[in-house]
Amino acid sequence: MMLDVALVIFQSLALVALAPLWGGVVAALKARMQMRRGAPITQRYRDLLKLTGKETVLSEDASPLARVAPYLVLGAAVAICTWTPVITTHAGLGFAGDLMMTVALFAAMRVLLALLALEAGTPFGGMAASRHLALSALAEPALMLSVFTLALVAHSTDLAAISRAVASSHDAWISPSHLLAATAMGLVVISETGRLPVDNPTTHLELTMIHEGLMLDVSGRHLAALEWAASVRQLLLLTLLANLFLPWGIALEPTPGALLFAFAIWLAKLGVFAVAVALLESVTARMRLFRVPEFLGMAFLLSLLALTSDSLLR
Amino acid sequence: MDLAGLDTALLGGAVGGLAMAALLPLLSLVVPGPPTPLRHTLPRALGVLACLAAAALGARGLAGGSGASIECWPGFPGQPFTLGPDALAAPFLLLFGLVGAASIAITRDAREGAGGRTRLALHAGFAAMLFVVFATRHALLFLFAWEGMTLLSALLVAADPRSARARTAAFTYLALSHLGAACIALALFTLSAHASSFRFDALAQSYAALPAADAVRLAWLFTFGFAVKLGLVPLHIWLPLAHPEAPAPVSALLSGVMVKAGLYGLLRFVWQMPGAPPEHWGTVMLVLGIASALVGALYAVVESDAKRLLAWSTIKHAGLLAVGAGLAAQLAAAGQPVVAGIALAATLYHAIGHGLAKSLAFLAVGEAVHAAGTRSLEHMGGLARRLPRTGLAALIATLALCALPPLSCFAGEWLLFQALILGYSAGAGQLRLLAPFAAAGLALASALAVAAMVKLHGIGFLGRARSEGAATALEPPRDVTTVLLAASVLPLAWGLAAPWSVAALGLPLSALLPGFDVHTLQGLRGLTLQPALLQANSISPLAAAVLVALFALIAALWLRGGTGLRALRRSPSWSGGAPLEARMQYSALGFTKPLRLIFEPVLRGERELEVLEEGSPYFARRVRFRTSMPALLERLLFAPIVQSVLWVSEQARRLQTGSLHLYLAYLLATLVALLLWGR
């Protein structure tokens, strides 16, 4: 019991505390690849700290929702952390939420962000919210079909159960359906976290941005909450990709050695993702907005193929 | 304590109260007198109390009430009319009672002169008919109430006699509803002729005794008739026309409750008949359900009339109900009663969850529309600041309709998805093919519905006022906002208590699926929703909500601590240096432009751009822009039917030449034909 509580707290803390670091690492790696010196990897923490000290300005047109929504978004992100398997598939708070609850809470964060963007009544907020909702509407079917494929393998939609089922079978991960679903999920994660080639996370040109544009009218501690929530969400999606589709090394039983090993493996996987993202972002350009449906259509097709091959090969 | 008496009193009180609420305003039309407070308060108070009695009756029915019944002799041959709700009717009565009470409590009609009093009478009469539809066990009374429900609500749809749009809506509504009602009447009369009784239990027996081919035909007749009320594609075309035209409290009853009467009819007359539902029924419902969900969500996205957007969203949710019922039928046929139970539980739970959320949405948006003086989202805006209480109710309703946890539409969709996964694994023939597409389709529909709802609240209630009316809108009076806030508690409570709510549906579920134990869906002493067949997957909306609230609170306190609790500053929005005007905001049309472009091949939107005044070669000074979504189904499917009906009647007119001799010849010919035929 004590161990369970400790594990939940440790896993959630790890996700919440390390979230800004991952973005910093990717930015630093990208800078190196592009022969720049770049900011230190702790830059995101400094940004957050600076934001919390700044005055919070709210638009005169904003409704009371604007004062609550940033914290609710962050709260939802942290709540998902409590049942996400990071280093162990030992239950955690899995009773409260499963994969679908996770997807739904991500949707809730999206809705609140989009509403928040419309609060100030400026054109850029509307633009970003409109595009964000359109793209995530297309990502949703692909995501759901990947979830479906996973749930079929594990006979459950519980995150820890899926992770355990894939980790403990010898060949589940090598089946075509699993690989196809993993690829589809990868594409969805790219789109949902706003990385290139779907969205440029470093842009400062209003007309081209989606995820940054949502927060243009937010400032101070509200912005800090939203920035932090966005990075936690990004790390959560990557952790889900790592621990549901490639769960090697995750601790099936909570022994100290296995937990330490799992923690190291998790960090290593995140490092690999960071290198991959940095590499991808250095060599690709951002897609035209109306090419993105094709990109997400491919994700949908892959996940459909995953499901078909599952039913054919079983 | 004898509770049977209580049930009978509730039943009688509900019927009597609603009847009085309908008749009193009419009486005060006839008997002239000064408008005393009693005159407009009494009928409303009676109506609200009667609806609450109906809700209590529903709750008693869910708790295993004693099954009170009232009989009355209509004065012509046949059995006495019976009112006596059973387990299946109980959840629908509960929904009706809660929504009806809010709807009658909020209406302003009683104070608005003779027209208003007539509308209140119609409103209460419509509610009474809805109550009887759910409460009766007598086929003839059911038909009377069904028809009364359609007619009275059609009168309310056409309440504004000057509006051509309302007249078209009422006509389309009546035409399609009567087609449906004719099918139901034909099927019910066939059955009761065989049974020589109008009682529901006798009808079921005579259904079992029918030859299989006839029984299947009857089941499809019922399905067609009730699918019209449920608003399934392609019989949905009346719904987005009629629902928004009625006054908002009536729209709440129409979308929140009357649509569910379609589901009730399907469950009672197709599902519960012995040997039914027929083969392929489940597949048809599943396919139509997915189509409805997608069509409803897609058209909701591109709609910029606030109330019509909600009506399209009703079609989306009706689609979900059909998917649930169809899935359950397929699974039950494939010998998977436990999984079928999950799908059916999802259907019933969602029927109520959606009813509560959608009626709240109609009530709140209706108040906002009233305050701003327009239904178009393009002319609303900024209302959440001007009408904080109404805005809060609208926010809760929109979030619930996005199927976000922990509100009332989430757990139903979750259960549906679990049933899809289990059904696919169980591998029942067509389901193996359909389940993935159903899952993807529902996911797309949900995501589109989210976009539609964000558009409704974000464009309609947030930002700056887009018109003079919205800029000067006033919060409705205190009693109205109190009703709104009380009604907002319902979707929240139904969603937070999802495991208990589902468990409360145990009796109707076991009436539909004998032997199904609803407690297999609960885990951790009822805290979680956990289908027993799967490993360890459970959700608890309550726990998730507590976690989110807790962490949000911690984050707020911690982050505020950094600034030493400094209050925040309000300032005008910055828009690139230029003074911000309301017209610079994203419009409702522009907001969904990306989705409109992506789905252009399906939607076939029409646009027209005309330059009225050329300023320079590059910048026109004045343009006229018009865009519309053509009603494709009407054009492709219904227009040919209407054309052919018109053609036939054109031909039939040739018989009527006006010549007396010819008419006499017709008489003679008919006589001879009858003699020959009867020989």
PDB file of N, CA, C and O in Angstrom, chain A residues 6-54:
ATOM      1  N   ALA A   6       3.748   5.543  -2.905  1.00  0.00           N
ATOM      2  CA  ALA A   6       5.051   6.126  -3.229  1.00  0.00           C
ATOM      3  C   ALA A   6       5.286   6.082  -4.735  1.00  0.00           C
ATOM      4  O   ALA A   6       5.790   7.049  -5.330  1.00  0.00           O
ATOM      5  N   LEU A   7       4.928   4.960  -5.358  1.00  0.00           N
ATOM      6  CA  LEU A   7       5.151   4.833  -6.799  1.00  0.00           C
ATOM      7  C   LEU A   7       4.325   5.850  -7.575  1.00  0.00           C
ATOM      8  O   LEU A   7       4.810   6.470  -8.520  1.00  0.00           O
ATOM      9  N   VAL A   8       3.044   6.005  -7.184  1.00  0.00           N
ATOM     10  CA  VAL A   8       2.188   6.978  -7.872  1.00  0.00           C
ATOM     11  C   VAL A   8       2.800   8.362  -7.769  1.00  0.00           C
ATOM     12  O   VAL A   8       2.930   9.087  -8.768  1.00  0.00           O
ATOM     13  N   ILE A   9       3.223   8.711  -6.545  1.00  0.00           N
ATOM     14  CA  ILE A   9       3.763  10.052  -6.361  1.00  0.00           C
ATOM     15  C   ILE A   9       5.047  10.217  -7.171  1.00  0.00           C
ATOM     16  O   ILE A   9       5.251  11.224  -7.849  1.00  0.00           O
ATOM     17  N   PHE A  10       5.897   9.184  -7.129  1.00  0.00           N
ATOM     18  CA  PHE A  10       7.168   9.300  -7.847  1.00  0.00           C
ATOM     19  C   PHE A  10       6.928   9.435  -9.355  1.00  0.00           C
ATOM     20  O   PHE A  10       7.501  10.303 -10.017  1.00  0.00           O
ATOM     21  N   GLN A  11       6.068   8.581  -9.899  1.00  0.00           N
ATOM     22  CA  GLN A  11       5.849   8.618 -11.348  1.00  0.00           C
ATOM     23  C   GLN A  11       5.249   9.958 -11.771  1.00  0.00           C
ATOM     24  O   GLN A  11       5.683  10.552 -12.762  1.00  0.00           O
ATOM     25  N   SER A  12       4.255  10.428 -11.011  1.00  0.00           N
ATOM     26  CA  SER A  12       3.634  11.703 -11.379  1.00  0.00           C
ATOM     27  C   SER A  12       4.642  12.831 -11.292  1.00  0.00           C
ATOM     28  O   SER A  12       4.739  13.675 -12.188  1.00  0.00           O
ATOM     29  N   LEU A  13       5.421  12.805 -10.197  1.00  0.00           N
ATOM     30  CA  LEU A  13       6.410  13.870 -10.012  1.00  0.00           C
ATOM     31  C   LEU A  13       7.427  13.850 -11.143  1.00  0.00           C
ATOM     32  O   LEU A  13       7.804  14.889 -11.679  1.00  0.00           O
ATOM     33  N   ALA A  14       7.848  12.641 -11.515  1.00  0.00           N
ATOM     34  CA  ALA A  14       8.840  12.533 -12.588  1.00  0.00           C
ATOM     35  C   ALA A  14       8.292  13.158 -13.863  1.00  0.00           C
ATOM     36  O   ALA A  14       8.971  13.930 -14.537  1.00  0.00           O
ATOM     37  N   LEU A  15       7.045  12.813 -14.185  1.00  0.00           N
ATOM     38  CA  LEU A  15       6.454  13.345 -15.420  1.00  0.00           C
ATOM     39  C   LEU A  15       6.325  14.855 -15.357  1.00  0.00           C
ATOM     40  O   LEU A  15       6.693  15.566 -16.292  1.00  0.00           O
ATOM     41  N   VAL A  16       5.813  15.349 -14.225  1.00  0.00           N
ATOM     42  CA  VAL A  16       5.547  16.781 -14.134  1.00  0.00           C
ATOM     43  C   VAL A  16       6.851  17.568 -14.085  1.00  0.00           C
ATOM     44  O   VAL A  16       6.999  18.607 -14.726  1.00  0.00           O
ATOM     45  N   ALA A  17       7.842  17.021 -13.335  1.00  0.00           N
ATOM     46  CA  ALA A  17       9.074  17.791 -13.140  1.00  0.00           C
ATOM     47  C   ALA A  17       9.964  17.728 -14.367  1.00  0.00           C
ATOM     48  O   ALA A  17      10.628  18.705 -14.705  1.00  0.00           O
ATOM     49  N   LEU A  18       9.998  16.592 -15.042  1.00  0.00           N
ATOM     50  CA  LEU A  18      10.919  16.461 -16.170  1.00  0.00           C
ATOM     51  C   LEU A  18      10.336  16.989 -17.476  1.00  0.00           C
ATOM     52  O   LEU A  18      11.041  17.075 -18.472  1.00  0.00           O
ATOM     53  N   ALA A  19       9.021  17.318 -17.461  1.00  0.00           N
ATOM     54  CA  ALA A  19       8.385  17.705 -18.720  1.00  0.00           C
ATOM     55  C   ALA A  19       9.075  18.880 -19.408  1.00  0.00           C
ATOM     56  O   ALA A  19       9.376  18.803 -20.602  1.00  0.00           O
ATOM     57  N   PRO A  20       9.370  19.977 -18.675  1.00  0.00           N
ATOM     58  CA  PRO A  20      10.009  21.093 -19.378  1.00  0.00           C
ATOM     59  C   PRO A  20      11.406  20.732 -19.886  1.00  0.00           C
ATOM     60  O   PRO A  20      11.864  21.282 -20.879  1.00  0.00           O
ATOM     61  N   LEU A  21      12.046  19.780 -19.182  1.00  0.00           N
ATOM     62  CA  LEU A  21      13.409  19.421 -19.567  1.00  0.00           C
ATOM     63  C   LEU A  21      13.443  18.849 -20.976  1.00  0.00           C
ATOM     64  O   LEU A  21      14.330  19.165 -21.767  1.00  0.00           O
ATOM     65  N   TRP A  22      12.471  18.005 -21.297  1.00  0.00           N
ATOM     66  CA  TRP A  22      12.500  17.334 -22.598  1.00  0.00           C
ATOM     67  C   TRP A  22      12.503  18.362 -23.729  1.00  0.00           C
ATOM     68  O   TRP A  22      13.296  18.258 -24.670  1.00  0.00           O
ATOM     69  N   GLY A  23      11.634  19.352 -23.609  1.00  0.00           N
ATOM     70  CA  GLY A  23      11.595  20.393 -24.633  1.00  0.00           C
ATOM     71  C   GLY A  23      12.929  21.118 -24.726  1.00  0.00           C
ATOM     72  O   GLY A  23      13.411  21.416 -25.830  1.00  0.00           O
ATOM     73  N   GLY A  24      13.535  21.363 -23.564  1.00  0.00           N
ATOM     74  CA  GLY A  24      14.831  22.027 -23.552  1.00  0.00           C
ATOM     75  C   GLY A  24      15.888  21.198 -24.244  1.00  0.00           C
ATOM     76  O   GLY A  24      16.722  21.717 -24.995  1.00  0.00           O
ATOM     77  N   VAL A  25      15.854  19.878 -23.997  1.00  0.00           N
ATOM     78  CA  VAL A  25      16.843  18.992 -24.616  1.00  0.00           C
ATOM     79  C   VAL A  25      16.682  19.019 -26.139  1.00  0.00           C
ATOM     80  O   VAL A  25      17.663  19.123 -26.886  1.00  0.00           O
ATOM     81  N   VAL A  26      15.427  18.918 -26.607  1.00  0.00           N
ATOM     82  CA  VAL A  26      15.202  18.922 -28.052  1.00  0.00           C
ATOM     83  C   VAL A  26      15.720  20.220 -28.654  1.00  0.00           C
ATOM     84  O   VAL A  26      16.417  20.217 -29.685  1.00  0.00           O
ATOM     85  N   ALA A  27      15.429  21.344 -27.986  1.00  0.00           N
ATOM     86  CA  ALA A  27      15.861  22.639 -28.526  1.00  0.00           C
ATOM     87  C   ALA A  27      17.388  22.698 -28.587  1.00  0.00           C
ATOM     88  O   ALA A  27      17.958  23.163 -29.587  1.00  0.00           O
ATOM     89  N   ALA A  28      18.050  22.190 -27.526  1.00  0.00           N
ATOM     90  CA  ALA A  28      19.511  22.235 -27.502  1.00  0.00           C
ATOM     91  C   ALA A  28      20.085  21.350 -28.601  1.00  0.00           C
ATOM     92  O   ALA A  28      21.032  21.734 -29.302  1.00  0.00           O
ATOM     93  N   LEU A  29      19.521  20.150 -28.757  1.00  0.00           N
ATOM     94  CA  LEU A  29      20.010  19.237 -29.792  1.00  0.00           C
ATOM     95  C   LEU A  29      19.853  19.858 -31.175  1.00  0.00           C
ATOM     96  O   LEU A  29      20.737  19.769 -32.024  1.00  0.00           O
ATOM     97  N   LYS A  30      18.679  20.486 -31.370  1.00  0.00           N
ATOM     98  CA  LYS A  30      18.415  21.113 -32.663  1.00  0.00           C
ATOM     99  C   LYS A  30      19.439  22.205 -32.948  1.00  0.00           C
ATOM    100  O   LYS A  30      19.963  22.309 -34.063  1.00  0.00           O
ATOM    101  N   ALA A  31      19.716  22.975 -31.907  1.00  0.00           N
ATOM    102  CA  ALA A  31      20.679  24.065 -32.082  1.00  0.00           C
ATOM    103  C   ALA A  31      22.035  23.501 -32.504  1.00  0.00           C
ATOM    104  O   ALA A  31      22.690  24.011 -33.406  1.00  0.00           O
ATOM    105  N   ARG A  32      22.466  22.421 -31.841  1.00  0.00           N
ATOM    106  CA  ARG A  32      23.740  21.798 -32.187  1.00  0.00           C
ATOM    107  C   ARG A  32      23.747  21.349 -33.644  1.00  0.00           C
ATOM    108  O   ARG A  32      24.680  21.592 -34.394  1.00  0.00           O
ATOM    109  N   MET A  33      22.640  20.682 -34.044  1.00  0.00           N
ATOM    110  CA  MET A  33      22.591  20.154 -35.408  1.00  0.00           C
ATOM    111  C   MET A  33      22.634  21.275 -36.426  1.00  0.00           C
ATOM    112  O   MET A  33      23.086  21.096 -37.542  1.00  0.00           O
ATOM    113  N   GLN A  34      22.133  22.439 -36.019  1.00  0.00           N
ATOM    114  CA  GLN A  34      22.104  23.553 -36.964  1.00  0.00           C
ATOM    115  C   GLN A  34      23.305  24.474 -36.757  1.00  0.00           C
ATOM    116  O   GLN A  34      23.282  25.626 -37.204  1.00  0.00           O
ATOM    117  N   MET A  35      24.344  23.980 -36.067  1.00  0.00           N
ATOM    118  CA  MET A  35      25.589  24.710 -35.837  1.00  0.00           C
ATOM    119  C   MET A  35      25.358  26.016 -35.096  1.00  0.00           C
ATOM    120  O   MET A  35      25.992  27.030 -35.365  1.00  0.00           O
ATOM    121  N   ARG A  36      24.392  26.017 -34.165  1.00  0.00           N
ATOM    122  CA  ARG A  36      24.192  27.167 -33.309  1.00  0.00           C
ATOM    123  C   ARG A  36      24.579  26.777 -31.899  1.00  0.00           C
ATOM    124  O   ARG A  36      24.697  25.598 -31.591  1.00  0.00           O
ATOM    125  N   ARG A  37      24.754  27.776 -31.044  1.00  0.00           N
ATOM    126  CA  ARG A  37      25.083  27.402 -29.674  1.00  0.00           C
ATOM    127  C   ARG A  37      23.800  27.067 -28.901  1.00  0.00           C
ATOM    128  O   ARG A  37      23.754  26.096 -28.169  1.00  0.00           O
ATOM    129  N   GLY A  38      22.779  27.854 -29.073  1.00  0.00           N
ATOM    130  CA  GLY A  38      21.494  27.529 -28.475  1.00  0.00           C
ATOM    131  C   GLY A  38      21.424  27.814 -26.990  1.00  0.00           C
ATOM    132  O   GLY A  38      22.416  28.125 -26.342  1.00  0.00           O
ATOM    133  N   ALA A  39      20.217  27.713 -26.452  1.00  0.00           N
ATOM    134  CA  ALA A  39      19.991  27.970 -25.036  1.00  0.00           C
ATOM    135  C   ALA A  39      20.335  26.718 -24.236  1.00  0.00           C
ATOM    136  O   ALA A  39      20.317  25.614 -24.777  1.00  0.00           O
ATOM    137  N   PRO A  40      20.648  26.869 -22.951  1.00  0.00           N
ATOM    138  CA  PRO A  40      20.889  25.678 -22.125  1.00  0.00           C
ATOM    139  C   PRO A  40      19.623  24.839 -21.991  1.00  0.00           C
ATOM    140  O   PRO A  40      18.514  25.340 -22.210  1.00  0.00           O
ATOM    141  N   ILE A  41      19.798  23.548 -21.628  1.00  0.00           N
ATOM    142  CA  ILE A  41      18.631  22.674 -21.593  1.00  0.00           C
ATOM    143  C   ILE A  41      17.680  23.035 -20.468  1.00  0.00           C
ATOM    144  O   ILE A  41      16.547  22.582 -20.435  1.00  0.00           O
ATOM    145  N   THR A  42      18.129  23.857 -19.551  1.00  0.00           N
ATOM    146  CA  THR A  42      17.234  24.236 -18.449  1.00  0.00           C
ATOM    147  C   THR A  42      16.445  25.508 -18.772  1.00  0.00           C
ATOM    148  O   THR A  42      15.766  26.046 -17.907  1.00  0.00           O
ATOM    149  N   GLN A  43      16.541  25.974 -20.016  1.00  0.00           N
ATOM    150  CA  GLN A  43      15.915  27.246 -20.372  1.00  0.00           C
ATOM    151  C   GLN A  43      14.429  27.263 -20.062  1.00  0.00           C
ATOM    152  O   GLN A  43      13.896  28.258 -19.579  1.00  0.00           O
ATOM    153  N   ARG A  44      13.732  26.133 -20.300  1.00  0.00           N
ATOM    154  CA  ARG A  44      12.281  26.115 -20.085  1.00  0.00           C
ATOM    155  C   ARG A  44      11.913  26.377 -18.627  1.00  0.00           C
ATOM    156  O   ARG A  44      10.917  27.016 -18.337  1.00  0.00           O
ATOM    157  N   TYR A  45      12.770  25.863 -17.716  1.00  0.00           N
ATOM    158  CA  TYR A  45      12.485  26.108 -16.296  1.00  0.00           C
ATOM    159  C   TYR A  45      12.624  27.590 -15.978  1.00  0.00           C
ATOM    160  O   TYR A  45      11.846  28.164 -15.244  1.00  0.00           O
ATOM    161  N   ARG A  46      13.671  28.196 -16.572  1.00  0.00           N
ATOM    162  CA  ARG A  46      13.885  29.633 -16.318  1.00  0.00           C
ATOM    163  C   ARG A  46      12.689  30.427 -16.855  1.00  0.00           C
ATOM    164  O   ARG A  46      12.236  31.369 -16.208  1.00  0.00           O
ATOM    165  N   ASP A  47      12.211  30.026 -18.027  1.00  0.00           N
ATOM    166  CA  ASP A  47      11.060  30.734 -18.595  1.00  0.00           C
ATOM    167  C   ASP A  47       9.872  30.650 -17.650  1.00  0.00           C
ATOM    168  O   ASP A  47       9.203  31.654 -17.382  1.00  0.00           O
ATOM    169  N   LEU A  48       9.626  29.446 -17.147  1.00  0.00           N
ATOM    170  CA  LEU A  48       8.475  29.257 -16.260  1.00  0.00           C
ATOM    171  C   LEU A  48       8.614  30.108 -15.015  1.00  0.00           C
ATOM    172  O   LEU A  48       7.675  30.764 -14.575  1.00  0.00           O
ATOM    173  N   LEU A  49       9.837  30.085 -14.458  1.00  0.00           N
ATOM    174  CA  LEU A  49      10.075  30.842 -13.232  1.00  0.00           C
ATOM    175  C   LEU A  49       9.836  32.327 -13.472  1.00  0.00           C
ATOM    176  O   LEU A  49       9.201  33.022 -12.676  1.00  0.00           O
ATOM    177  N   LYS A  50      10.311  32.800 -14.643  1.00  0.00           N
ATOM    178  CA  LYS A  50      10.139  34.209 -14.961  1.00  0.00           C
ATOM    179  C   LYS A  50       8.651  34.550 -15.090  1.00  0.00           C
ATOM    180  O   LYS A  50       8.183  35.573 -14.585  1.00  0.00           O
ATOM    181  N   LEU A  51       7.921  33.651 -15.740  1.00  0.00           N
ATOM    182  CA  LEU A  51       6.497  33.912 -15.967  1.00  0.00           C
ATOM    183  C   LEU A  51       5.736  33.991 -14.655  1.00  0.00           C
ATOM    184  O   LEU A  51       4.846  34.822 -14.490  1.00  0.00           O
ATOM    185  N   THR A  52       6.072  33.106 -13.704  1.00  0.00           N
ATOM    186  CA  THR A  52       5.321  33.123 -12.448  1.00  0.00           C
ATOM    187  C   THR A  52       5.550  34.429 -11.705  1.00  0.00           C
ATOM    188  O   THR A  52       4.716  34.851 -10.917  1.00  0.00           O
ATOM    189  N   GLY A  53       6.672  35.089 -11.942  1.00  0.00           N
ATOM    190  CA  GLY A  53       6.937  36.343 -11.249  1.00  0.00           C
ATOM    191  C   GLY A  53       6.310  37.541 -11.931  1.00  0.00           C
ATOM    192  O   GLY A  53       6.313  38.636 -11.383  1.00  0.00           O
ATOM    193  N   LYS A  54       5.791  37.342 -13.140  1.00  0.00           N
ATOM    194  CA  LYS A  54       5.288  38.484 -13.895  1.00  0.00           C
ATOM    195  C   LYS A  54       3.835  38.784 -13.565  1.00  0.00           C
ATOM    196  O   LYS A  54       3.097  37.919 -13.101  1.00  0.00           O
TER     197      LYS A  54
END
